[in-house]
Amino acid sequence: MADSTGQEPTEPGHTGAVAADPYDRIAWRDLYARSAALRELAAELAARHAHTTDLLADAFLAAYLAAPRVREAAEMAPSRRFNREVVAELAASPGFAALRRETAGDPYAAALAVLAEAPALRLLLDRTETVREAADRAAEARRSAGRPARTTGETARQAGATAGALGAGATSADGAAGPASAPAAPAGQAASRAEAAARQALEAATPGIRAAARTATAQAVRVTREEAALMRAWGVGHGELERMPYEERARLAERLRTGRLARWAELIGRFRQMADGERARKVENATGELIGVTLGDDLSRVLPSELAHLGLPELRAVFAARYAAGELMLYESRGEQTTGQGAVIACVDTSHSMYEEGPGGITREAWSKACALALLDQARHARRDFVGILFSAADKLQVFRFPADRPAPVERVLEFAETFLGGGTSYQRPLSAAAALLAEEFDTAARGRGDIVLITDDECGVTEQWTREWQEARHRLGFRLFGLAVGAPTATASGSVLEALCDNLRPIEDLTDVRAAADLFRLI
């Protein structure tokens, strides 16, 4: 029955279990409007169960807010106390803190968590229909208990108006109020009994709710962590994700999950993490192996006998004079060579044989692309241009340029990683293209000492004329050539073409621990 305003009386209490300000609820509404998956889930649940959209909003806010607070049961509208119990158990789950490390402040990740929780919540709702029916009956009873008082008040007002019009005074109105209020007490008692029954049903269902909440949280943790790891593996930083529109981020996640190299995201991430770790160890003039004594003014390598002079006042002037003349005795060492300054160029073989399995059942292509992407990170960290050259047969070549002074769009990186040309193998054309790029850089920007990394699983010949031109370019530009052979033992054998061409050659087909090639990322 409607009240005097023409609206159905509402039950007392909050309909949202998580306390949130209007701005936080705007974040939910915005995500809900943008996410077709959330809307489809809400429509599916609402077709079978009441108040489920409120439940999804609560689950989102619990994951999203910096410090979520679940309201007390007494604060809730009776019909939403089931929702409150579910959210309270989600927040109390052992994995909830781990989940919030991925989702707090990130609306997209919080929405992803809700979608991941959906199977467990769906099953829970199906199994607890009677509990929520009891809550709805309690809510309806409470609304009914409120109606007689409002009806009585309206009757009294009408009676008073009538009495005033007739000049009969207030007695008629008072007399009308007494008998009309009599039904209020039985209605209130019925509401109390219904609420007690709803509480008992909810208490009986609590163990099942707790188990479902733990399952839902564990699933959400797994899904959000996997997606976060996938983004990190492909070099998509948290800041970049926060700036990315929801639809673009959703498309990117789907592409990464279903792309050609999706199965090998862990390997790609390991290579990139390895390169990141090795950057901390890379130095321009490493001390390395001691090979003798020399003269100079590098105080970090002064012999102890020279430093002893500083302890004698009469010899300090002698030490200062020898330091000024660069004649202090120093340790001489042989360490890693100075790192390059020009572009880093990865020449990646994409011939048909790269489809085959390499170490650990991982395709040779995945090994090569993982290494190439780590080299991309290496170049960008050092503010060096990066060029990816995909090659196969002599007539198949594709070049991807990533200048150091511009962002590296993730879509372009994915295109580089997922492109596969097929065909045979030819070293000459990709290496010539790489040398030409370094020559262009040298002529226009006066940067030399670039690095080329040739990643292949095949051995092929080169002509004498090409070799002479290659050596001339190498002498003029001062670049280095690193070779990585994947699944090609003959390519690294003594006397092979790769051995003759490369400054540094190694096989990676037997690598089960990518740290075995870590020094590559210290040298480049």
Short mmCIF file of C-alpha atoms in Angstrom, two decimals:
data_model
loop_
_atom_site.label_atom_id
_atom_site.label_comp_id
_atom_site.label_asym_id
_atom_site.label_seq_id
_atom_site.Cartn_x
_atom_site.Cartn_y
_atom_site.Cartn_z
CA MET A 1 0.00 0.00 0.00
CA ALA A 2 1.30 3.47 -0.86
CA ASP A 3 1.62 6.24 1.70
CA SER A 4 0.17 9.75 1.41
CA THR A 5 2.85 10.71 -1.12
CA GLY A 6 1.78 7.89 -3.42
CA GLN A 7 5.02 5.89 -2.85
CA GLU A 8 5.50 2.47 -1.28
CA PRO A 9 7.04 2.77 2.19
CA THR A 10 10.71 1.75 2.24
CA GLU A 11 12.37 -0.43 4.86
CA PRO A 12 14.74 1.29 7.32
CA GLY A 13 18.50 0.87 7.06
CA HIS A 14 21.21 0.98 4.40
CA THR A 15 21.05 -0.97 1.17
CA GLY A 16 24.85 -0.83 0.66
CA ALA A 17 26.96 -3.02 2.94
CA VAL A 18 30.20 -1.10 2.32
CA ALA A 19 30.29 2.47 3.57
CA ALA A 20 31.33 4.68 0.64
CA ASP A 21 31.09 8.34 -0.27
CA PRO A 22 29.33 9.48 -3.47
CA TYR A 23 32.60 9.74 -5.39
CA ASP A 24 33.45 6.10 -4.73
CA ARG A 25 30.01 5.04 -5.89
CA ILE A 26 30.53 7.09 -9.05
CA ALA A 27 33.56 4.89 -9.75
CA TRP A 28 31.29 1.83 -9.56
CA ARG A 29 28.61 3.35 -11.76
CA ASP A 30 31.21 4.44 -14.30
CA LEU A 31 32.75 0.95 -14.47
CA TYR A 32 29.29 -0.61 -14.64
CA ALA A 33 28.38 1.60 -17.59
CA ARG A 34 31.63 0.77 -19.41
CA SER A 35 31.81 -2.96 -18.73
CA ALA A 36 29.48 -5.14 -20.79
CA ALA A 37 30.65 -8.15 -18.75
CA LEU A 38 29.51 -6.55 -15.48
CA ARG A 39 26.15 -5.58 -16.94
CA GLU A 40 25.59 -9.06 -18.32
CA LEU A 41 26.46 -10.61 -14.96
CA ALA A 42 24.13 -8.23 -13.12
CA ALA A 43 21.27 -8.94 -15.53
CA GLU A 44 21.77 -12.70 -15.23
CA LEU A 45 21.72 -12.63 -11.41
CA ALA A 46 18.88 -10.12 -11.18
CA ALA A 47 16.69 -12.35 -13.33
CA ARG A 48 16.90 -15.06 -10.66
CA HIS A 49 17.64 -13.30 -7.37
CA ALA A 50 16.75 -10.01 -5.71
CA HIS A 51 19.21 -7.29 -4.67
CA THR A 52 22.17 -8.85 -6.53
CA THR A 53 23.25 -5.62 -8.23
CA ASP A 54 23.75 -4.15 -4.74
CA LEU A 55 25.83 -7.22 -3.87
CA LEU A 56 28.08 -6.71 -6.92
CA ALA A 57 28.53 -3.04 -6.02
CA ASP A 58 29.53 -4.01 -2.48
CA ALA A 59 32.02 -6.59 -3.73
CA PHE A 60 33.54 -3.96 -6.04
CA LEU A 61 33.83 -1.32 -3.31
CA ALA A 62 35.37 -3.81 -0.87
CA ALA A 63 38.13 -4.49 -3.40
CA TYR A 64 38.52 -0.91 -4.64
CA LEU A 65 38.44 1.34 -1.56
CA ALA A 66 41.67 2.18 0.26
CA ALA A 67 40.12 1.33 3.64
CA PRO A 68 36.73 -0.36 3.17
CA ARG A 69 34.37 -0.52 6.14
CA VAL A 70 31.61 -3.11 6.23
CA ARG A 71 28.56 -1.78 8.06
CA GLU A 72 27.21 -3.52 11.13
CA ALA A 73 24.23 -5.81 10.60
CA ALA A 74 22.02 -3.51 12.68
CA GLU A 75 22.67 -0.66 10.22
CA MET A 76 21.41 -2.65 7.25
CA ALA A 77 17.99 -2.88 5.70
CA PRO A 78 16.66 -6.38 6.51
CA SER A 79 16.53 -7.38 2.84
CA ARG A 80 20.28 -6.57 2.42
CA ARG A 81 21.64 -8.31 5.49
CA PHE A 82 22.47 -11.36 3.40
CA ASN A 83 24.57 -9.14 1.12
CA ARG A 84 26.26 -7.69 4.18
CA GLU A 85 27.13 -11.18 5.46
CA VAL A 86 28.65 -12.16 2.10
CA VAL A 87 30.79 -9.02 1.90
CA ALA A 88 31.88 -9.38 5.53
CA GLU A 89 33.05 -12.94 4.82
CA LEU A 90 34.83 -11.80 1.67
CA ALA A 91 36.69 -9.18 3.69
CA ALA A 92 37.56 -11.76 6.36
CA SER A 93 38.87 -14.32 3.86
CA PRO A 94 42.56 -15.27 4.23
CA GLY A 95 43.38 -14.08 0.71
CA PHE A 96 41.55 -10.75 0.84
CA ALA A 97 44.64 -8.72 1.79
CA ALA A 98 46.53 -10.22 -1.15
CA LEU A 99 43.62 -9.40 -3.44
CA ARG A 100 43.53 -5.77 -2.35
CA ARG A 101 47.23 -5.40 -3.16
CA GLU A 102 46.19 -5.88 -6.77
CA THR A 103 42.87 -4.00 -6.72
CA ALA A 104 42.90 -1.13 -4.21
CA GLY A 105 42.59 2.16 -6.07
CA ASP A 106 42.38 0.41 -9.45
CA PRO A 107 38.76 0.28 -10.66
CA TYR A 108 39.56 -2.01 -13.57
CA ALA A 109 41.29 -4.57 -11.34
CA ALA A 110 38.44 -4.35 -8.80
CA ALA A 111 35.91 -5.03 -11.56
CA LEU A 112 38.05 -7.96 -12.73
CA ALA A 113 37.95 -9.34 -9.18
CA VAL A 114 34.14 -9.12 -9.11
CA LEU A 115 33.90 -11.03 -12.39
CA ALA A 116 36.31 -13.65 -11.04
CA GLU A 117 34.19 -14.05 -7.89
CA ALA A 118 31.00 -14.52 -9.93
CA PRO A 119 30.99 -18.37 -10.23
CA ALA A 120 31.25 -18.85 -6.46
CA LEU A 121 28.68 -16.11 -5.77
CA ARG A 122 26.29 -17.55 -8.36
CA LEU A 123 26.44 -20.98 -6.72
CA LEU A 124 26.00 -19.44 -3.27
CA LEU A 125 22.92 -17.50 -4.35
CA ASP A 126 21.32 -20.62 -5.79
CA ARG A 127 21.88 -22.52 -2.55
CA THR A 128 20.61 -19.80 -0.21
CA GLU A 129 17.37 -18.77 -1.89
CA THR A 130 15.33 -19.63 1.23
CA VAL A 131 17.56 -17.45 3.41
CA ARG A 132 16.99 -14.41 1.21
CA GLU A 133 13.26 -15.17 0.96
CA ALA A 134 13.12 -15.05 4.76
CA ALA A 135 14.91 -11.69 4.69
CA ASP A 136 12.43 -10.35 2.13
CA ARG A 137 9.52 -11.50 4.28
CA ALA A 138 11.05 -9.68 7.24
CA ALA A 139 11.44 -6.54 5.15
CA GLU A 140 7.85 -6.72 3.95
CA ALA A 141 6.61 -7.32 7.51
CA ARG A 142 8.53 -4.28 8.71
CA ARG A 143 7.03 -2.16 5.93
CA SER A 144 3.56 -3.46 6.80
CA ALA A 145 4.10 -2.62 10.44
CA GLY A 146 4.74 0.98 9.45
CA ARG A 147 1.64 1.35 7.33
CA PRO A 148 -1.12 1.44 10.07
CA ALA A 149 0.51 4.32 11.90
CA ARG A 150 0.78 6.35 8.74
CA THR A 151 -2.80 5.39 7.75
CA THR A 152 -4.02 6.33 11.25
CA GLY A 153 -2.31 9.69 11.06
CA GLU A 154 -3.87 10.42 7.69
CA THR A 155 -7.32 9.32 9.00
CA ALA A 156 -6.92 11.60 12.00
CA ARG A 157 -5.97 14.53 9.85
CA GLN A 158 -8.93 13.92 7.58
CA ALA A 159 -11.28 13.56 10.58
CA GLY A 160 -9.90 16.74 12.12
CA ALA A 161 -10.47 18.62 8.92
CA THR A 162 -14.02 17.33 8.72
CA ALA A 163 -14.71 18.24 12.35
CA GLY A 164 -13.32 21.70 11.83
CA ALA A 165 -15.59 22.18 8.88
CA LEU A 166 -18.61 21.08 10.93
CA GLY A 167 -17.58 23.03 14.03
CA ALA A 168 -17.54 19.84 16.12
CA GLY A 169 -14.10 20.44 17.69
CA ALA A 170 -11.24 17.93 18.13
CA THR A 171 -13.16 15.22 20.00
CA SER A 172 -14.20 13.41 16.84
CA ALA A 173 -10.60 13.27 15.61
CA ASP A 174 -9.33 11.96 18.95
CA GLY A 175 -12.09 9.41 19.08
CA ALA A 176 -11.20 8.19 15.57
CA ALA A 177 -7.56 7.73 16.46
CA GLY A 178 -8.06 5.29 19.29
CA PRO A 179 -9.64 2.30 17.56
CA ALA A 180 -7.59 2.76 14.36
CA SER A 181 -4.28 2.28 16.20
CA ALA A 182 -5.20 -1.12 17.50
CA PRO A 183 -3.80 -3.19 14.55
CA ALA A 184 -0.33 -1.61 14.95
CA ALA A 185 0.71 -3.86 17.81
CA PRO A 186 0.01 -7.23 16.06
CA ALA A 187 1.76 -5.94 12.90
CA GLY A 188 4.85 -4.97 14.92
CA GLN A 189 4.90 -8.36 16.60
CA ALA A 190 4.67 -10.11 13.23
CA ALA A 191 7.55 -8.03 11.94
CA SER A 192 9.66 -8.94 14.96
CA ARG A 193 8.93 -12.64 14.48
CA ALA A 194 9.81 -12.43 10.77
CA GLU A 195 13.08 -10.65 11.53
CA ALA A 196 13.99 -13.25 14.15
CA ALA A 197 13.29 -16.03 11.64
CA ALA A 198 15.45 -14.26 9.02
CA ARG A 199 18.31 -13.90 11.50
CA GLN A 200 18.17 -17.58 12.38
CA ALA A 201 18.17 -18.59 8.71
CA LEU A 202 21.15 -16.33 8.03
CA GLU A 203 23.08 -17.70 11.01
CA ALA A 204 22.45 -21.25 9.81
CA ALA A 205 23.76 -20.33 6.35
CA THR A 206 26.90 -18.54 7.61
CA PRO A 207 29.30 -21.53 7.31
CA GLY A 208 28.30 -21.99 3.68
CA ILE A 209 28.65 -18.27 3.01
CA ARG A 210 32.13 -18.31 4.56
CA ALA A 211 33.25 -21.24 2.40
CA ALA A 212 31.88 -19.61 -0.77
CA ALA A 213 33.54 -16.29 0.12
CA ARG A 214 36.92 -17.98 0.53
CA THR A 215 36.54 -19.73 -2.80
CA ALA A 216 35.52 -16.49 -4.48
CA THR A 217 38.46 -14.58 -2.99
CA ALA A 218 40.98 -17.25 -3.94
CA GLN A 219 39.71 -17.21 -7.52
CA ALA A 220 39.85 -13.40 -7.65
CA VAL A 221 43.42 -13.39 -6.33
CA ARG A 222 44.49 -15.90 -8.98
CA VAL A 223 42.86 -14.02 -11.86
CA THR A 224 44.05 -10.54 -10.86
CA ARG A 225 47.59 -11.76 -10.19
CA GLU A 226 47.73 -13.56 -13.51
CA GLU A 227 46.63 -10.47 -15.39
CA ALA A 228 49.04 -8.24 -13.47
CA ALA A 229 51.89 -10.66 -14.21
CA LEU A 230 50.85 -10.77 -17.86
CA MET A 231 51.00 -6.98 -18.09
CA ARG A 232 54.38 -6.87 -16.37
CA ALA A 233 55.72 -9.60 -18.65
CA TRP A 234 54.87 -7.49 -21.66
CA GLY A 235 56.38 -4.38 -20.11
CA VAL A 236 53.11 -2.56 -19.39
CA GLY A 237 53.72 -0.58 -16.21
CA HIS A 238 51.19 0.15 -13.49
CA GLY A 239 51.24 3.88 -14.27
CA GLU A 240 50.53 3.20 -17.93
CA LEU A 241 47.62 0.93 -17.00
CA GLU A 242 46.09 3.57 -14.72
CA ARG A 243 46.08 6.07 -17.57
CA MET A 244 44.61 3.59 -20.04
CA PRO A 245 40.85 3.84 -20.71
CA TYR A 246 38.82 0.87 -19.51
CA GLU A 247 37.88 -0.38 -22.96
CA GLU A 248 41.47 -0.17 -24.23
CA ARG A 249 42.78 -1.99 -21.17
CA ALA A 250 40.19 -4.72 -21.53
CA ARG A 251 41.08 -5.19 -25.21
CA LEU A 252 44.79 -5.30 -24.39
CA ALA A 253 44.27 -7.90 -21.66
CA GLU A 254 42.23 -10.07 -24.02
CA ARG A 255 44.88 -9.80 -26.71
CA LEU A 256 47.65 -10.75 -24.30
CA ARG A 257 45.66 -13.72 -23.00
CA THR A 258 44.86 -15.06 -26.47
CA GLY A 259 47.89 -13.99 -28.55
CA ARG A 260 50.40 -16.30 -30.18
CA LEU A 261 52.90 -15.95 -27.34
CA ALA A 262 50.40 -15.93 -24.46
CA ARG A 263 51.57 -19.36 -23.28
CA TRP A 264 55.11 -18.06 -22.87
CA ALA A 265 54.37 -14.87 -20.96
CA GLU A 266 56.18 -16.25 -17.91
CA LEU A 267 59.36 -16.81 -19.91
CA ILE A 268 59.13 -13.33 -21.40
CA GLY A 269 58.69 -11.87 -17.93
CA ARG A 270 61.68 -13.85 -16.58
CA PHE A 271 63.95 -12.53 -19.32
CA ARG A 272 62.84 -8.96 -18.74
CA GLN A 273 63.28 -9.27 -14.97
CA MET A 274 66.71 -10.80 -15.49
CA ALA A 275 67.76 -7.89 -17.70
CA ASP A 276 66.41 -5.46 -15.12
CA GLY A 277 68.44 -7.13 -12.37
CA GLU A 278 71.62 -7.17 -14.42
CA ARG A 279 71.40 -3.45 -15.12
CA ALA A 280 72.34 -2.83 -11.50
CA ARG A 281 75.60 -4.73 -12.06
CA LYS A 282 76.52 -3.17 -15.40
CA VAL A 283 79.42 -0.67 -15.13
CA GLU A 284 81.49 1.21 -17.62
CA ASN A 285 84.91 0.00 -16.40
CA ALA A 286 84.55 -3.02 -14.16
CA THR A 287 87.48 -3.87 -11.95
CA GLY A 288 87.40 -7.54 -12.93
CA GLU A 289 90.59 -9.65 -12.87
CA LEU A 290 93.81 -8.10 -11.51
CA ILE A 291 96.63 -8.40 -14.06
CA GLY A 292 99.35 -6.09 -12.70
CA VAL A 293 100.32 -2.60 -11.54
CA THR A 294 100.23 0.62 -13.54
CA LEU A 295 100.55 4.37 -12.97
CA GLY A 296 97.74 6.90 -12.82
CA ASP A 297 95.51 9.09 -10.64
CA ASP A 298 92.50 6.81 -9.97
CA LEU A 299 92.26 6.89 -6.17
CA SER A 300 89.87 3.92 -6.15
CA ARG A 301 92.73 1.65 -7.36
CA VAL A 302 95.67 3.04 -5.40
CA LEU A 303 98.00 0.44 -3.84
CA PRO A 304 97.99 0.32 -0.01
CA SER A 305 101.68 1.20 0.04
CA GLU A 306 100.90 4.50 -1.70
CA LEU A 307 98.07 5.28 0.72
CA ALA A 308 100.47 4.69 3.63
CA HIS A 309 102.31 7.85 2.60
CA LEU A 310 99.31 9.88 3.71
CA GLY A 311 99.93 8.74 7.27
CA LEU A 312 103.34 10.42 7.36
CA PRO A 313 103.22 14.23 7.37
CA GLU A 314 106.58 14.53 5.64
CA LEU A 315 105.42 12.35 2.69
CA ARG A 316 102.00 13.90 2.08
CA ALA A 317 103.47 16.53 -0.23
CA VAL A 318 105.17 13.74 -2.22
CA PHE A 319 101.82 11.90 -2.52
CA ALA A 320 100.10 15.10 -3.71
CA ALA A 321 102.78 15.75 -6.32
CA ARG A 322 102.61 12.19 -7.68
CA TYR A 323 98.80 12.37 -7.73
CA ALA A 324 98.93 15.63 -9.70
CA ALA A 325 101.38 14.08 -12.16
CA GLY A 326 99.29 10.90 -12.54
CA GLU A 327 102.15 8.75 -11.24
CA LEU A 328 100.51 6.92 -8.35
CA MET A 329 100.89 3.13 -8.40
CA LEU A 330 97.51 1.57 -9.21
CA TYR A 331 96.13 -1.92 -9.56
CA GLU A 332 95.62 -2.77 -13.23
CA SER A 333 92.64 -4.95 -14.01
CA ARG A 334 90.90 -6.50 -16.93
CA GLY A 335 87.11 -6.32 -16.71
CA GLU A 336 84.03 -6.08 -18.87
CA GLN A 337 84.22 -3.83 -21.89
CA THR A 338 82.54 -0.47 -22.01
CA THR A 339 78.89 -0.68 -22.94
CA GLY A 340 77.69 0.65 -26.27
CA GLN A 341 76.14 4.02 -26.91
CA GLY A 342 74.53 3.50 -30.31
CA ALA A 343 71.35 1.60 -31.07
CA VAL A 344 70.59 -1.91 -29.87
CA ILE A 345 69.42 -4.02 -32.81
CA ALA A 346 67.88 -7.47 -32.37
CA CYS A 347 67.85 -9.57 -35.55
CA VAL A 348 65.34 -12.33 -34.84
CA ASP A 349 65.06 -15.40 -37.03
CA THR A 350 61.41 -16.19 -37.88
CA SER A 351 61.99 -19.05 -40.30
CA HIS A 352 59.69 -22.10 -40.24
CA SER A 353 62.03 -24.08 -38.01
CA MET A 354 61.53 -21.53 -35.19
CA TYR A 355 58.09 -23.08 -34.67
CA GLU A 356 59.81 -26.16 -33.26
CA GLU A 357 60.25 -26.78 -29.55
CA GLY A 358 63.35 -25.55 -27.80
CA PRO A 359 64.48 -25.99 -24.18
CA GLY A 360 61.75 -26.91 -21.71
CA GLY A 361 59.16 -27.58 -24.41
CA ILE A 362 59.07 -23.85 -25.22
CA THR A 363 59.14 -22.93 -28.88
CA ARG A 364 62.33 -21.48 -30.30
CA GLU A 365 60.34 -18.44 -31.34
CA ALA A 366 59.27 -17.80 -27.74
CA TRP A 367 62.88 -18.00 -26.53
CA SER A 368 64.01 -15.56 -29.21
CA LYS A 369 61.16 -13.08 -28.71
CA ALA A 370 61.62 -13.15 -24.92
CA CYS A 371 65.27 -12.23 -25.35
CA ALA A 372 64.44 -9.52 -27.90
CA LEU A 373 61.87 -7.89 -25.60
CA ALA A 374 64.39 -7.89 -22.76
CA LEU A 375 66.83 -6.15 -25.09
CA LEU A 376 64.14 -3.57 -25.84
CA ASP A 377 63.87 -2.86 -22.11
CA GLN A 378 67.64 -2.69 -21.88
CA ALA A 379 67.87 -0.14 -24.67
CA ARG A 380 65.10 2.08 -23.30
CA HIS A 381 66.62 2.07 -19.82
CA ALA A 382 69.96 3.19 -21.30
CA ARG A 383 68.19 5.78 -23.51
CA ARG A 384 69.38 4.02 -26.64
CA ASP A 385 67.34 3.45 -29.78
CA PHE A 386 66.07 -0.10 -30.29
CA VAL A 387 65.39 -1.76 -33.62
CA GLY A 388 63.81 -5.16 -34.04
CA ILE A 389 64.56 -6.82 -37.38
CA LEU A 390 62.51 -9.93 -38.13
CA PHE A 391 63.99 -12.02 -40.91
CA SER A 392 63.83 -15.40 -42.60
CA ALA A 393 64.64 -15.91 -46.28
CA ALA A 394 66.58 -13.26 -48.21
CA ASP A 395 63.37 -11.70 -49.53
CA LYS A 396 61.60 -11.54 -46.14
CA LEU A 397 62.44 -8.77 -43.73
CA GLN A 398 60.42 -6.53 -41.42
CA VAL A 399 61.85 -3.68 -39.36
CA PHE A 400 60.36 -2.26 -36.14
CA ARG A 401 61.97 0.95 -34.85
CA PHE A 402 61.60 2.20 -31.27
CA PRO A 403 63.44 5.56 -30.90
CA ALA A 404 64.72 6.34 -27.44
CA ASP A 405 63.09 9.78 -27.37
CA ARG A 406 59.54 8.50 -27.95
CA PRO A 407 57.25 6.14 -26.06
CA ALA A 408 57.15 2.51 -27.14
CA PRO A 409 53.41 1.88 -27.76
CA VAL A 410 52.41 -1.48 -26.37
CA GLU A 411 50.41 -2.23 -29.53
CA ARG A 412 53.58 -1.78 -31.60
CA VAL A 413 55.58 -3.97 -29.20
CA LEU A 414 52.94 -6.68 -29.51
CA GLU A 415 53.02 -6.43 -33.28
CA PHE A 416 56.79 -6.94 -33.21
CA ALA A 417 56.49 -9.89 -30.83
CA GLU A 418 53.69 -11.63 -32.70
CA THR A 419 54.87 -11.17 -36.30
CA PHE A 420 56.20 -14.36 -37.89
CA LEU A 421 57.42 -14.41 -41.48
CA GLY A 422 58.15 -18.08 -42.17
CA GLY A 423 60.44 -19.40 -44.89
CA GLY A 424 64.18 -20.14 -44.91
CA THR A 425 67.13 -18.40 -43.27
CA SER A 426 69.59 -15.81 -44.56
CA TYR A 427 72.07 -13.91 -42.36
CA GLN A 428 73.29 -11.42 -44.91
CA ARG A 429 70.22 -9.27 -45.43
CA PRO A 430 69.28 -8.68 -41.75
CA LEU A 431 72.88 -8.01 -40.74
CA SER A 432 73.36 -5.63 -43.67
CA ALA A 433 70.15 -3.84 -42.70
CA ALA A 434 71.39 -3.57 -39.10
CA ALA A 435 74.76 -2.17 -40.22
CA ALA A 436 73.01 0.36 -42.47
CA LEU A 437 70.88 1.56 -39.56
CA LEU A 438 73.97 2.01 -37.37
CA ALA A 439 75.70 3.86 -40.21
CA GLU A 440 72.70 6.19 -40.52
CA GLU A 441 72.79 6.83 -36.77
CA PHE A 442 76.55 7.46 -36.89
CA ASP A 443 76.28 9.88 -39.80
CA THR A 444 73.32 11.85 -38.46
CA ALA A 445 73.85 11.78 -34.67
CA ALA A 446 77.57 10.88 -34.42
CA ARG A 447 76.72 7.91 -32.21
CA GLY A 448 78.79 4.79 -32.62
CA ARG A 449 79.44 1.61 -30.64
CA GLY A 450 76.06 0.07 -31.34
CA ASP A 451 75.19 -3.53 -30.52
CA ILE A 452 73.65 -6.13 -32.82
CA VAL A 453 72.22 -9.38 -31.44
CA LEU A 454 71.58 -12.15 -33.96
CA ILE A 455 69.14 -14.77 -32.65
CA THR A 456 68.77 -17.82 -34.89
CA ASP A 457 68.34 -21.59 -34.94
CA ASP A 458 70.12 -22.18 -38.23
CA GLU A 459 73.54 -22.09 -39.87
CA CYS A 460 73.93 -20.52 -43.28
CA GLY A 461 76.76 -19.27 -45.43
CA VAL A 462 77.86 -15.75 -46.37
CA THR A 463 79.82 -14.60 -49.41
CA GLU A 464 83.39 -13.29 -49.35
CA GLN A 465 82.34 -9.96 -50.82
CA TRP A 466 79.68 -9.52 -48.16
CA THR A 467 82.17 -10.47 -45.43
CA ARG A 468 84.64 -7.82 -46.58
CA GLU A 469 81.96 -5.14 -46.62
CA TRP A 470 80.75 -6.29 -43.21
CA GLN A 471 84.22 -6.03 -41.67
CA GLU A 472 84.73 -2.56 -43.16
CA ALA A 473 81.44 -1.34 -41.68
CA ARG A 474 82.30 -2.88 -38.37
CA HIS A 475 85.70 -1.19 -38.27
CA ARG A 476 84.23 2.21 -39.18
CA LEU A 477 81.25 2.11 -36.82
CA GLY A 478 82.76 0.17 -33.90
CA PHE A 479 79.71 -2.01 -33.29
CA ARG A 480 79.67 -5.46 -31.71
CA LEU A 481 77.80 -8.58 -32.83
CA PHE A 482 76.40 -10.98 -30.26
CA GLY A 483 75.08 -14.36 -31.36
CA LEU A 484 72.43 -16.50 -29.66
CA ALA A 485 71.85 -19.93 -31.17
CA VAL A 486 68.56 -21.62 -30.29
CA GLY A 487 68.41 -25.33 -31.00
CA ALA A 488 71.39 -25.22 -33.38
CA PRO A 489 74.47 -27.02 -31.95
CA THR A 490 76.33 -26.75 -35.26
CA ALA A 491 75.93 -22.97 -35.29
CA THR A 492 78.13 -22.60 -32.20
CA ALA A 493 80.68 -25.23 -33.20
CA SER A 494 84.29 -24.28 -33.84
CA GLY A 495 84.74 -22.95 -37.36
CA SER A 496 81.06 -22.10 -37.87
CA VAL A 497 79.93 -18.97 -39.70
CA LEU A 498 78.44 -17.56 -36.51
CA GLU A 499 81.68 -18.10 -34.60
CA ALA A 500 83.57 -16.20 -37.28
CA LEU A 501 81.09 -13.32 -37.33
CA CYS A 502 80.32 -12.83 -33.62
CA ASP A 503 82.30 -11.15 -30.85
CA ASN A 504 80.31 -13.11 -28.31
CA LEU A 505 78.48 -16.34 -29.21
CA ARG A 506 76.53 -18.66 -26.96
CA PRO A 507 73.89 -21.38 -27.24
CA ILE A 508 70.62 -21.05 -25.36
CA GLU A 509 68.96 -24.30 -26.41
CA ASP A 510 70.02 -26.00 -23.19
CA LEU A 511 69.02 -23.17 -20.87
CA THR A 512 66.63 -24.14 -18.13
CA ASP A 513 67.65 -21.14 -16.07
CA VAL A 514 67.75 -17.90 -18.06
CA ARG A 515 70.28 -16.48 -15.59
CA ALA A 516 72.91 -18.46 -17.47
CA ALA A 517 72.79 -15.77 -20.17
CA ALA A 518 72.60 -12.89 -17.72
CA ASP A 519 76.02 -11.49 -18.59
CA LEU A 520 74.67 -10.67 -22.07
CA PHE A 521 72.60 -7.93 -20.45
CA ARG A 522 75.59 -6.57 -18.54
CA LEU A 523 77.62 -6.28 -21.73
CA ILE A 524 74.94 -4.54 -23.81
#
